Coordinates of C-alpha atoms and ligand atoms in Angstrom, one line a residue:
Chain V
M558 CA -31.8 23.9 0.4
A559 CA -28.8 23.9 2.7
R560 CA -31.1 25.0 5.5
R561 CA -33.5 22.0 4.7
I562 CA -30.8 19.6 4.8
R563 CA -29.5 20.9 8.2
R564 CA -33.0 20.8 9.6
H565 CA -33.2 17.0 8.5
I566 CA -29.9 16.4 10.1
I567 CA -31.0 17.9 13.4
S568 CA -34.3 16.1 13.4
M569 CA -32.9 12.8 12.3
T570 CA -30.2 12.7 14.9
G571 CA -32.4 14.2 17.6
R572 CA -35.0 11.5 17.1
A573 CA -32.4 8.7 16.9
G574 CA -30.9 10.0 20.1
S575 CA -27.5 9.4 18.8
G576 CA -25.3 10.0 15.6
H577 CA -22.9 12.6 14.4
P578 CA -24.4 16.0 13.8
G579 CA -21.1 18.2 13.9
G580 CA -19.4 16.7 10.8
S581 CA -22.6 16.3 9.0
L582 CA -23.5 20.0 9.3
S583 CA -19.9 21.1 8.2
A584 CA -20.2 19.3 4.8
V585 CA -23.7 20.4 3.9
E586 CA -22.8 22.7 1.2
I587 CA -20.1 20.3 -0.3
V588 CA -22.4 17.4 -0.6
S589 CA -25.4 19.5 -1.8
T590 CA -23.3 21.2 -4.4
L591 CA -22.2 17.7 -5.7
Y592 CA -25.6 16.1 -5.7
F593 CA -27.6 19.2 -7.0
R594 CA -25.1 20.8 -9.4
V595 CA -22.1 18.4 -10.3
L596 CA -22.8 14.7 -10.3
K597 CA -24.4 13.0 -13.3
H598 CA -26.7 10.6 -11.5
D599 CA -30.3 9.1 -11.7
P600 CA -32.1 8.4 -8.5
Q601 CA -34.4 6.1 -10.4
H602 CA -31.3 4.1 -11.5
P603 CA -28.7 4.1 -8.7
D604 CA -26.8 1.4 -10.5
W605 CA -26.5 3.3 -13.8
P606 CA -22.9 2.2 -14.8
E607 CA -22.1 5.7 -16.2
R608 CA -23.1 7.6 -13.0
D609 CA -20.5 9.8 -11.3
R610 CA -19.7 8.4 -7.9
F611 CA -19.8 10.0 -4.6
V612 CA -17.9 8.1 -1.9
L613 CA -18.5 9.1 1.7
S614 CA -15.3 8.1 3.4
K615 CA -16.1 9.8 6.6
G616 CA -19.0 7.4 7.1
H617 CA -20.2 8.9 10.4
S618 CA -21.6 11.8 8.3
A619 CA -24.2 9.4 7.0
P620 CA -27.1 11.7 8.3
L621 CA -26.1 14.3 5.7
L622 CA -25.8 11.8 2.9
Y623 CA -29.2 10.4 3.7
A624 CA -30.8 13.7 3.8
V625 CA -29.4 14.7 0.4
L626 CA -30.2 11.3 -1.2
A627 CA -33.8 11.6 0.1
E628 CA -34.1 15.2 -1.3
C629 CA -32.8 13.8 -4.6
G630 CA -35.5 11.2 -4.5
Y631 CA -33.5 8.0 -3.8
F632 CA -36.0 7.2 -1.1
P633 CA -39.0 9.0 0.6
I634 CA -38.0 11.9 2.9
D635 CA -40.3 10.3 5.6
E636 CA -37.8 7.5 5.8
L637 CA -35.3 9.7 7.5
A638 CA -37.0 9.3 10.6
S639 CA -35.9 5.7 10.8
L640 CA -32.2 6.6 11.2
R641 CA -30.5 4.1 13.4
Q642 CA -33.7 2.1 14.2
I643 CA -33.8 -1.7 14.0
N644 CA -34.7 -3.0 10.4
S645 CA -34.1 0.5 8.9
R646 CA -32.3 1.0 5.6
L647 CA -30.5 3.9 7.2
Q648 CA -27.7 2.6 9.2
G649 CA -25.7 4.5 11.7
H650 CA -22.7 4.6 9.3
A651 CA -23.2 4.5 5.4
D652 CA -23.8 1.0 4.3
R653 CA -23.9 0.1 0.5
T654 CA -25.9 -3.1 1.2
C655 CA -28.7 -1.2 2.8
T656 CA -29.3 2.1 1.1
A657 CA -29.9 3.0 -2.6
G658 CA -27.3 5.5 -3.7
V659 CA -24.7 4.5 -1.1
E660 CA -21.5 3.6 -3.0
M661 CA -19.3 2.3 -0.1
S662 CA -19.8 0.7 3.4
S663 CA -17.9 3.2 5.6
G664 CA -17.4 4.1 9.1
A665 CA -14.0 2.5 9.5
L666 CA -12.1 5.7 8.7
G667 CA -9.3 5.8 6.2
Q668 CA -10.6 3.3 3.5
G669 CA -12.6 5.5 1.3
L670 CA -9.8 7.0 -0.8
S671 CA -8.5 3.6 -1.6
F672 CA -11.9 2.1 -2.5
S673 CA -12.4 5.3 -4.7
I674 CA -9.0 4.4 -6.5
G675 CA -10.5 1.1 -7.4
I676 CA -13.6 2.7 -8.9
A677 CA -11.6 5.1 -10.8
L678 CA -9.2 2.5 -12.3
A679 CA -12.2 0.5 -13.3
G680 CA -13.6 3.6 -15.0
R681 CA -10.4 4.1 -17.0
L682 CA -10.2 0.5 -18.0
D683 CA -13.9 0.4 -19.2
E684 CA -13.4 3.8 -20.9
Q685 CA -16.3 5.1 -18.9
P686 CA -16.5 9.0 -18.6
Y687 CA -17.6 9.0 -14.9
R688 CA -15.6 10.7 -12.1
V689 CA -15.3 9.7 -8.5
Y690 CA -15.7 12.3 -5.7
T691 CA -14.7 11.3 -2.2
L692 CA -15.3 13.1 1.0
L693 CA -12.7 12.8 3.7
G694 CA -12.6 14.3 7.2
D695 CA -9.4 16.1 8.3
G696 CA -9.1 14.0 11.4
E697 CA -9.4 10.9 9.1
C698 CA -6.2 12.1 7.5
D699 CA -4.4 10.8 10.5
E700 CA -4.9 7.4 9.1
G701 CA -1.8 6.1 7.3
Q702 CA -4.1 4.4 4.7
V703 CA -5.2 7.8 3.4
W704 CA -1.6 8.7 2.4
E705 CA -1.0 5.3 0.9
A706 CA -4.0 6.1 -1.2
A707 CA -2.7 9.6 -2.0
M708 CA 0.5 8.3 -3.2
A709 CA -1.1 5.6 -5.3
A710 CA -3.8 8.0 -6.9
A711 CA -1.0 10.2 -8.1
H712 CA 1.2 7.3 -9.3
F713 CA -1.8 6.0 -11.3
K714 CA -2.4 9.5 -12.6
L715 CA -6.2 9.4 -11.8
D716 CA -7.5 12.7 -13.1
N717 CA -10.9 11.1 -12.8
L718 CA -10.5 11.1 -9.0
V719 CA -11.4 14.1 -6.7
A720 CA -10.8 14.1 -2.9
I721 CA -12.6 16.8 -0.9
V722 CA -11.4 17.3 2.7
D723 CA -13.9 18.7 5.1
R724 CA -11.4 20.8 6.9
N725 CA -13.4 21.8 9.8
G726 CA -10.2 21.7 12.0
Q727 CA -11.9 19.4 14.5
Q728 CA -11.9 15.7 15.4
I729 CA -13.2 13.7 18.5
G730 CA -10.5 15.0 20.8
G731 CA -11.0 18.7 19.9
W732 CA -8.8 20.7 17.4
T733 CA -6.9 18.7 14.9
C734 CA -3.8 20.8 15.6
D735 CA -3.9 19.5 19.2
V736 CA -4.7 15.9 18.6
M737 CA -2.3 15.4 15.7
E738 CA -1.0 18.3 13.5
L739 CA -1.8 18.1 10.0
E740 CA -0.3 21.3 8.7
P741 CA 1.1 22.2 6.2
F742 CA -1.8 20.2 4.9
T743 CA -2.2 21.5 1.4
D744 CA 1.4 21.2 0.9
K745 CA 1.3 17.6 2.0
W746 CA -1.3 16.8 -0.8
Q747 CA 0.8 18.6 -3.3
A748 CA 4.0 16.8 -2.2
F749 CA 2.1 13.6 -2.9
G750 CA 1.4 14.7 -6.5
W751 CA -2.1 16.2 -6.3
H752 CA -3.4 19.3 -7.7
T753 CA -5.0 21.4 -5.0
I754 CA -7.6 23.9 -4.6
E755 CA -8.6 25.7 -1.3
V756 CA -12.2 26.9 -1.0
D757 CA -14.6 28.2 1.7
G758 CA -16.5 25.0 1.9
H759 CA -19.7 27.0 2.8
D760 CA -19.6 29.1 -0.3
F761 CA -21.5 27.6 -3.1
T762 CA -20.0 29.7 -5.7
Q763 CA -16.4 28.8 -4.7
L764 CA -17.3 25.2 -4.7
I765 CA -19.1 25.2 -8.1
D766 CA -16.0 26.8 -9.5
A767 CA -13.6 24.4 -7.9
F768 CA -15.5 21.5 -9.3
E769 CA -15.6 23.1 -12.7
K770 CA -11.8 23.7 -12.5
V771 CA -11.3 20.0 -11.5
K772 CA -12.5 18.9 -15.0
T773 CA -9.5 20.8 -16.6
I774 CA -6.9 19.1 -14.6
K775 CA -5.3 16.3 -16.5
G776 CA -2.7 13.6 -15.5
Q777 CA -3.1 13.9 -11.8
P778 CA -5.8 13.7 -9.1
T779 CA -7.3 16.9 -7.4
A780 CA -7.8 17.6 -3.7
I781 CA -10.2 20.2 -2.8
I782 CA -9.4 21.5 0.8
A783 CA -12.7 23.0 1.9
H784 CA -12.5 25.1 4.9
T785 CA -15.5 24.7 7.0
V786 CA -16.9 25.0 10.5
K787 CA -18.0 21.9 12.4
G788 CA -21.6 22.2 13.5
K789 CA -22.1 25.0 11.1
G790 CA -25.5 26.7 11.1
V791 CA -26.4 26.0 14.7
S792 CA -24.8 28.5 17.1
F793 CA -24.3 26.2 20.1
M794 CA -22.9 23.3 17.9
E795 CA -20.4 25.4 15.9
N796 CA -16.8 24.5 16.7
N797 CA -18.1 22.5 19.7
P798 CA -16.4 19.1 19.8
D799 CA -19.3 17.9 22.1
F800 CA -21.4 17.6 19.2
H801 CA -19.2 15.4 17.2
G802 CA -20.8 12.2 18.0
K803 CA -23.7 13.4 20.3
A804 CA -27.3 14.1 19.2
P805 CA -29.1 17.1 20.3
D806 CA -31.7 16.5 23.1
A807 CA -35.4 17.6 22.5
E808 CA -34.8 21.2 23.7
Q809 CA -31.7 21.6 21.6
V810 CA -33.5 20.1 18.6
E811 CA -36.2 22.9 19.1
L812 CA -33.6 25.7 19.5
A813 CA -31.6 24.3 16.5
L814 CA -34.6 24.1 14.2
K815 CA -35.6 27.6 15.2
E816 CA -32.2 29.0 14.2
L817 CA -32.3 27.0 10.9
A818 CA -36.0 28.2 10.0
D819 CA -36.3 29.6 6.4
Chain Z
M113 CA 6.4 -40.4 -10.9
T114 CA 5.3 -36.8 -11.4
P115 CA 7.8 -34.2 -10.1
D116 CA 6.8 -31.9 -7.3
A117 CA 5.0 -28.8 -8.5
S118 CA 4.5 -25.3 -7.2
Q119 CA 1.1 -23.9 -6.3
R120 CA 2.4 -20.5 -6.9
E121 CA 3.4 -21.2 -10.5
A122 CA 0.1 -22.8 -11.0
Y123 CA -1.7 -19.7 -9.7
G124 CA 0.4 -17.4 -12.0
Q125 CA -0.2 -19.4 -15.0
T126 CA -3.9 -19.9 -14.3
L127 CA -4.2 -16.1 -14.0
V128 CA -2.8 -15.7 -17.4
E129 CA -5.3 -18.2 -18.8
L130 CA -8.2 -16.4 -17.0
G131 CA -6.9 -13.1 -18.2
K132 CA -7.2 -14.2 -21.7
E133 CA -10.7 -15.6 -21.3
N134 CA -12.1 -12.7 -19.4
R135 CA -11.1 -9.0 -19.7
D136 CA -12.7 -8.2 -16.4
I137 CA -9.9 -10.0 -14.5
V138 CA -7.4 -7.7 -12.9
V139 CA -4.6 -8.3 -10.5
L140 CA -3.1 -6.4 -7.7
D141 CA -0.1 -7.0 -5.6
A142 CA 2.1 -5.3 -3.0
D143 CA 5.7 -5.4 -4.3
L144 CA 5.8 -9.2 -4.2
R145 CA 5.1 -10.1 -7.8
P146 CA 8.2 -12.3 -8.3
S147 CA 7.2 -14.3 -5.2
T148 CA 3.4 -14.6 -5.7
M149 CA 4.0 -15.1 -9.3
T150 CA 1.4 -12.6 -10.4
S151 CA 4.6 -11.5 -12.6
F152 CA 3.3 -13.7 -15.4
F153 CA -0.1 -11.8 -15.5
A154 CA 1.7 -8.5 -15.2
K155 CA 4.0 -9.3 -18.2
E156 CA 0.9 -10.4 -20.4
F157 CA -1.6 -7.7 -19.3
P158 CA 0.3 -4.6 -17.8
E159 CA -2.7 -2.4 -18.3
R160 CA -4.8 -4.8 -16.0
T161 CA -2.0 -5.2 -13.3
F162 CA -1.8 -2.7 -10.4
D163 CA 1.2 -2.9 -8.1
C164 CA 0.1 -0.9 -4.9
G165 CA 3.6 -0.8 -3.5
I166 CA 4.2 -2.1 0.2
A167 CA 0.7 -1.0 1.2
E168 CA -1.6 -3.9 1.8
Q169 CA -4.3 -1.9 3.3
N170 CA -4.5 0.2 0.3
M171 CA -4.3 -2.8 -1.9
V172 CA -7.4 -4.6 -0.5
S173 CA -9.7 -1.5 -0.5
I174 CA -8.6 -0.7 -4.1
A175 CA -9.5 -4.2 -5.0
A176 CA -12.9 -3.6 -3.4
G177 CA -13.7 -0.6 -5.4
L178 CA -12.6 -2.5 -8.6
A179 CA -15.0 -5.2 -7.6
A180 CA -17.8 -2.7 -6.9
S181 CA -17.2 -1.6 -10.5
G182 CA -17.7 -5.0 -12.2
K183 CA -14.1 -6.1 -12.2
I184 CA -12.9 -9.5 -10.8
P185 CA -9.9 -8.6 -8.9
F186 CA -7.3 -11.1 -7.6
A187 CA -5.1 -9.5 -4.9
S188 CA -2.0 -11.2 -3.7
T189 CA 0.5 -10.9 -1.0
F190 CA 2.2 -13.2 1.5
A191 CA -0.5 -14.8 3.8
V192 CA 1.0 -13.3 6.9
F193 CA 0.1 -9.7 5.5
A194 CA -3.4 -10.5 4.3
P195 CA -5.7 -11.0 6.1
G196 CA -3.5 -10.1 9.1
R197 CA -2.1 -6.6 8.1
C198 CA -5.4 -5.4 6.6
F199 CA -8.1 -7.2 8.4
D200 CA -10.3 -4.3 9.0
Q201 CA -10.0 -3.2 5.4
I202 CA -11.1 -6.6 4.2
R203 CA -13.8 -6.6 6.8
M204 CA -15.4 -3.4 5.8
S205 CA -14.4 -2.9 2.2
I206 CA -14.9 -6.5 1.0
A207 CA -16.7 -8.8 3.5
Q208 CA -19.5 -6.6 4.7
P209 CA -20.6 -5.5 1.2
H210 CA -19.7 -9.1 -0.1
L211 CA -17.8 -7.9 -3.0
N212 CA -16.2 -10.1 -5.7
V213 CA -12.5 -9.9 -4.6
K214 CA -10.3 -12.9 -4.6
L215 CA -7.4 -12.7 -2.1
V216 CA -4.9 -15.2 -3.0
T217 CA -1.9 -15.4 -0.7
T218 CA 1.3 -17.4 -0.8
H219 CA 4.0 -18.4 1.6
S220 CA 1.5 -19.5 4.2
G221 CA 2.2 -21.5 7.4
L222 CA 5.4 -22.7 8.8
T223 CA 6.8 -24.1 5.6
V224 CA 7.9 -20.6 4.5
G225 CA 10.9 -21.6 6.6
E226 CA 13.9 -19.6 7.1
D227 CA 12.4 -16.2 7.0
G228 CA 11.0 -17.0 10.5
T229 CA 8.2 -15.8 12.7
S230 CA 7.5 -12.5 11.0
H231 CA 6.7 -14.4 7.8
Q232 CA 4.9 -17.5 9.1
S233 CA 1.2 -17.1 9.0
L234 CA -0.3 -19.4 11.5
E235 CA -3.5 -17.4 12.1
D236 CA -4.8 -16.5 8.6
L237 CA -7.3 -19.2 8.4
A238 CA -9.0 -18.3 11.6
L239 CA -9.2 -14.7 10.6
A240 CA -10.6 -15.5 7.0
C241 CA -13.2 -18.0 8.3
S242 CA -14.4 -15.3 10.8
L243 CA -15.6 -13.2 8.0
P244 CA -19.3 -13.8 7.0
G245 CA -19.7 -14.7 3.4
F246 CA -16.1 -15.4 2.6
T247 CA -15.1 -18.8 1.0
V248 CA -11.9 -20.1 2.4
I249 CA -9.7 -22.7 0.5
A250 CA -6.3 -24.1 1.0
P251 CA -5.5 -26.6 -1.9
A252 CA -3.4 -29.7 -1.4
D253 CA -1.2 -29.4 -4.5
A254 CA -0.8 -27.4 -7.6
I255 CA -3.5 -29.1 -9.7
E256 CA -6.0 -28.3 -6.9
A257 CA -4.7 -24.6 -6.7
T258 CA -5.4 -24.2 -10.4
Q259 CA -8.9 -25.6 -9.9
A260 CA -9.5 -23.6 -6.9
V261 CA -8.4 -20.4 -8.6
R262 CA -10.6 -21.1 -11.6
T263 CA -13.6 -21.9 -9.3
A264 CA -13.0 -18.6 -7.5
A265 CA -13.0 -16.5 -10.7
A266 CA -16.2 -18.3 -11.8
T267 CA -18.0 -17.9 -8.5
N268 CA -19.4 -14.5 -7.2
G269 CA -18.3 -13.4 -3.9
P270 CA -15.2 -13.1 -1.8
F271 CA -12.5 -15.8 -1.7
Y272 CA -9.5 -16.4 0.5
I273 CA -7.2 -18.9 -1.2
R274 CA -4.1 -19.9 0.8
L275 CA -1.1 -21.3 -1.1
C276 CA 2.4 -22.4 0.2
R277 CA 5.9 -21.7 -0.8
P278 CA 7.5 -25.1 -1.3
K279 CA 6.7 -27.2 -4.3
L280 CA 4.4 -30.2 -3.3
P281 CA 4.0 -33.7 -4.5
V282 CA 1.2 -33.9 -7.0
L283 CA -1.7 -35.8 -5.6
H284 CA -4.1 -35.4 -8.4
D285 CA -4.1 -36.0 -12.0
E286 CA -5.1 -33.4 -14.8
N287 CA -8.7 -34.7 -14.8
Y288 CA -9.3 -33.8 -11.1
R289 CA -12.3 -31.5 -10.7
F290 CA -12.3 -29.6 -7.5
E291 CA -15.9 -29.3 -6.0
L292 CA -16.3 -26.3 -3.8
G293 CA -17.4 -27.2 -0.3
K294 CA -16.7 -30.9 -0.7
A295 CA -14.3 -33.0 1.2
E296 CA -12.3 -35.2 -1.1
V297 CA -11.8 -38.9 0.0
M298 CA -8.2 -39.5 -0.7
R299 CA -8.2 -43.0 0.9
Q300 CA -11.0 -45.1 2.4
G301 CA -10.6 -46.5 5.9
T302 CA -12.7 -47.8 8.7
Q303 CA -10.8 -47.4 12.2
A304 CA -10.1 -43.6 12.1
T305 CA -10.3 -40.6 9.8
I306 CA -7.4 -38.1 9.2
M307 CA -8.9 -34.8 8.0
A308 CA -6.1 -32.7 6.5
I309 CA -5.7 -29.4 4.7
G310 CA -3.0 -27.7 2.5
T311 CA 0.4 -29.1 2.8
R312 CA -0.6 -31.7 5.5
V313 CA -2.7 -33.7 3.2
V314 CA 0.4 -35.4 1.7
A315 CA 1.7 -36.1 5.3
A316 CA -1.7 -37.6 6.2
L317 CA -1.5 -39.9 3.2
E318 CA 1.9 -41.0 4.2
A319 CA 0.8 -41.5 8.0
A320 CA -2.1 -43.6 6.7
E321 CA 0.3 -45.7 4.5
N322 CA 2.5 -46.4 7.5
L323 CA -0.5 -47.2 9.8
G324 CA -1.8 -49.5 7.2
R325 CA 1.5 -51.6 7.4
D326 CA 0.7 -52.0 11.1
G327 CA -2.9 -53.1 10.2
I328 CA -4.4 -49.8 11.2
D329 CA -7.0 -48.8 8.4
C330 CA -7.4 -45.0 8.1
R331 CA -9.6 -42.9 5.9
V332 CA -8.0 -39.7 4.7
L333 CA -10.1 -36.6 3.8
N334 CA -8.6 -33.5 2.0
M335 CA -10.6 -30.5 3.6
S336 CA -9.4 -28.1 1.0
T337 CA -12.6 -26.0 1.4
L338 CA -12.4 -24.8 5.0
K339 CA -15.5 -22.7 4.6
P340 CA -18.1 -23.6 3.9
I341 CA -17.1 -26.8 5.7
D342 CA -18.4 -30.1 4.3
E343 CA -20.3 -31.1 7.5
A344 CA -21.9 -34.1 5.8
A345 CA -18.4 -35.7 5.2
I346 CA -17.4 -35.0 8.9
I347 CA -20.4 -36.5 10.3
K348 CA -20.1 -39.5 8.0
A349 CA -16.5 -40.0 9.1
A350 CA -17.5 -39.8 12.5
N351 CA -20.4 -42.4 12.2
D352 CA -18.2 -44.8 10.0
T353 CA -14.9 -44.5 11.8
G354 CA -15.7 -43.2 15.3
A355 CA -12.3 -41.4 15.8
I356 CA -10.8 -38.4 13.9
V357 CA -7.5 -36.6 13.8
T358 CA -7.2 -33.2 12.1
A359 CA -3.9 -31.9 10.6
E360 CA -3.0 -28.4 9.5
E361 CA -0.1 -25.9 9.3
H362 CA -1.9 -23.2 11.4
M363 CA -2.7 -22.5 15.1
E364 CA -5.1 -25.0 16.8
H365 CA -7.3 -22.0 17.7
G366 CA -9.7 -21.4 14.8
G367 CA -8.3 -23.5 12.0
L368 CA -9.5 -26.8 10.7
G369 CA -9.3 -28.5 14.0
S370 CA -11.6 -26.0 15.7
I371 CA -14.1 -26.1 12.9
V372 CA -14.3 -29.9 12.8
A373 CA -14.7 -29.9 16.6
R374 CA -17.7 -27.5 16.4
V375 CA -19.4 -29.7 13.8
L376 CA -18.7 -32.9 15.8
A377 CA -19.9 -31.3 19.1
R378 CA -23.1 -30.3 17.5
N379 CA -23.8 -33.5 15.6
R380 CA -21.8 -36.5 16.6
P381 CA -19.2 -36.1 19.4
V382 CA -16.4 -38.7 18.9
P383 CA -12.7 -38.7 20.1
L384 CA -10.7 -36.0 18.2
E385 CA -7.0 -35.2 18.2
F386 CA -5.4 -32.1 16.8
V387 CA -2.2 -31.9 14.8
A388 CA -1.6 -28.1 14.7
I389 CA 0.6 -25.4 16.1
K390 CA 0.0 -25.2 19.9
D391 CA -0.5 -21.6 20.8
T392 CA 3.1 -20.5 20.1
Y393 CA 5.2 -18.5 17.5
A394 CA 7.9 -20.6 15.7
E395 CA 11.3 -19.6 14.5
S396 CA 13.6 -19.8 11.5
G397 CA 14.6 -23.1 10.1
S398 CA 14.2 -25.4 7.1
P399 CA 10.6 -26.4 6.5
A400 CA 11.5 -30.2 7.4
D401 CA 13.1 -29.1 10.8
L402 CA 10.2 -26.8 11.7
L403 CA 7.5 -29.3 10.8
K404 CA 9.5 -31.8 13.1
K405 CA 10.1 -29.3 15.9
Y406 CA 6.5 -28.1 16.0
G407 CA 4.9 -31.4 15.6
L408 CA 3.3 -31.5 12.2
T409 CA 5.0 -34.4 10.5
A410 CA 3.5 -37.6 9.2
G411 CA 4.9 -39.2 12.4
D412 CA 3.0 -36.9 14.6
I413 CA -0.1 -37.7 12.7
E414 CA 0.5 -41.3 13.3
R415 CA 0.9 -40.9 16.9
A416 CA -2.3 -38.9 17.0
V417 CA -4.2 -41.6 15.3
R418 CA -3.0 -44.3 17.6
S419 CA -4.0 -42.2 20.6
V420 CA -7.3 -41.4 19.2
I421 CA -8.1 -45.1 18.5
S422 CA -7.1 -46.0 22.0
R423 CA -9.5 -43.3 23.4
K424 CA -12.3 -44.6 21.2
K425 CA -11.6 -48.1 22.5
A426 CA -11.5 -46.8 26.1
G427 CA -14.7 -44.8 25.6
Ligands
TPP581 C1 -10.6 3.5 11.9 C2 -11.4 4.4 12.9 N1 -10.9 4.8 14.0 C3 -11.6 5.5 14.9 C4 -12.9 5.8 14.5 C5 -13.9 6.7 15.4 N2 -14.1 8.0 15.0 C6 -15.3 8.3 14.4 S1 -15.4 9.9 13.9 C7 -13.8 10.2 14.4 C8 -13.2 11.5 14.3 C9 -13.2 11.9 12.8 O1 -12.6 13.2 12.6 P1 -12.8 13.9 11.3 O2 -12.4 12.9 10.3 O3 -12.2 15.2 11.3 O4 -14.4 14.1 11.0 P2 -15.3 15.3 11.2 O5 -14.7 16.1 12.3 O6 -15.5 16.0 9.9 O7 -16.7 14.8 11.8 C10 -13.2 9.1 15.0 C11 -11.8 9.0 15.7 C12 -13.6 5.4 13.3 N3 -14.7 5.6 13.0 N4 -12.7 4.7 12.4

């Protein structure tokens, strides 16, 4: 399935001629694990009040979310080809007004964890059993609002909230340590009052274990720091910041799809 | 005579009533509870109150998440900090998805007074009106503030309600019913129309009274709903009186004056004068001194009316 999702990402962005393949490829295992193994959700009823929520805070990874939603049956797989076209339901960045299954309009980095706190607080008030899972980029954590939210989620003791950071070590300008040092990153989350778990973000077993473990943590939110490789799965895209926000051309699409063949 | 009344206090009390009527009402603030008077609600419903600390961006995005989950969040801070401090969060978390968040801000405009420039919101109406789907209201007194807050709670969609710091004369009686999107005729008149919003409505009435003594007959409209604007009332005023003055505690750019000018330009251009802040920051001072120095008093409105009427005659 991970390979299928990766092929969708390559074809979609290739056809659109723009988009963000790098940070979509790095989080394939994370998002697939959530939708296929962890989340309680119903593609036939995207508004089901008891559903677990997945919030894509790093909204530029919309191609990944769309590929997974389509594979789950939220909309036809054929529709993936309409990414970024006029009148499409698949906007360049995730948009809750256009696409079934998308919880938040993101793309302006830094807002998703706060938005997720609101959902988690509402769930607690309504005594709903759902959990909220929010995917952040590591570069996104340059934003002050992420840390405002980190402080607040711990203050509100939101043990129904899980942040997953796609720690691919890169952002637009290259390595995160060169643009803006984040380390000691896990310590920061702990200092803000979070339980933390570090995993290899491409290892399904570790991810599944982490998501199981999360359910036992009470009285505080959990951050899963998922170590990943940007552009994962395509040799010439791996750790290559050029493919952060640039689509592969026709030749590169062909090469990439060959590497990703089953 | 009814004593002056506080819009903030009216807001705080109305929130408590709403909280009793509807358990989906929740309140957020950013360490300004005693000032915004959301403290009343916090006391009554602590479990439905979320103090986000001094973090306005976080507050408005949390409010959006609550609204996306069926709650009716009221989020409050000073008008200078929202929408200004968290405009992108309001834009993407609330406005674009058209979520049911009510931003109610206090201490707006010049009349926050001595705290000075850092606390004087003179751009907030322009920012709020620029957001598609937002309803924008600045009530003229405490009774209208109560009504506007009740209307916001009962109407789906994002609202921005702008309240002021000082107590204001009470212009309405308890039977007043605020109508969303409708200008209120406060005084009939034939020679010119003063369109005012917020704290300037009482100044407009005073100006009309003074002008009346000199035989100048002015209509006064309370334009409390700035968006959607009551185009019909503006066009009617232009047709009936042929001269218009706008009055607001806000920058000339993007506030009531700009919006009225747009409606007139498209439908019925007539001479128009603006009583507003002229592209400048202000300073510390008492509200009265500030209104005088920056040209927003009843006297300034009177002068603008005389000038617009002479332009009409010259035209
Ligand atoms: C508020 C904001 N500022 C800037 C951008 C432009 N931008 C889009 S993606 C990106 C880098 C994101 O890096 P990271 O969060 O690490 O994402 P990933 O590397 O996983 O793709 C930037 C700066 C944005 N979308 N939002």
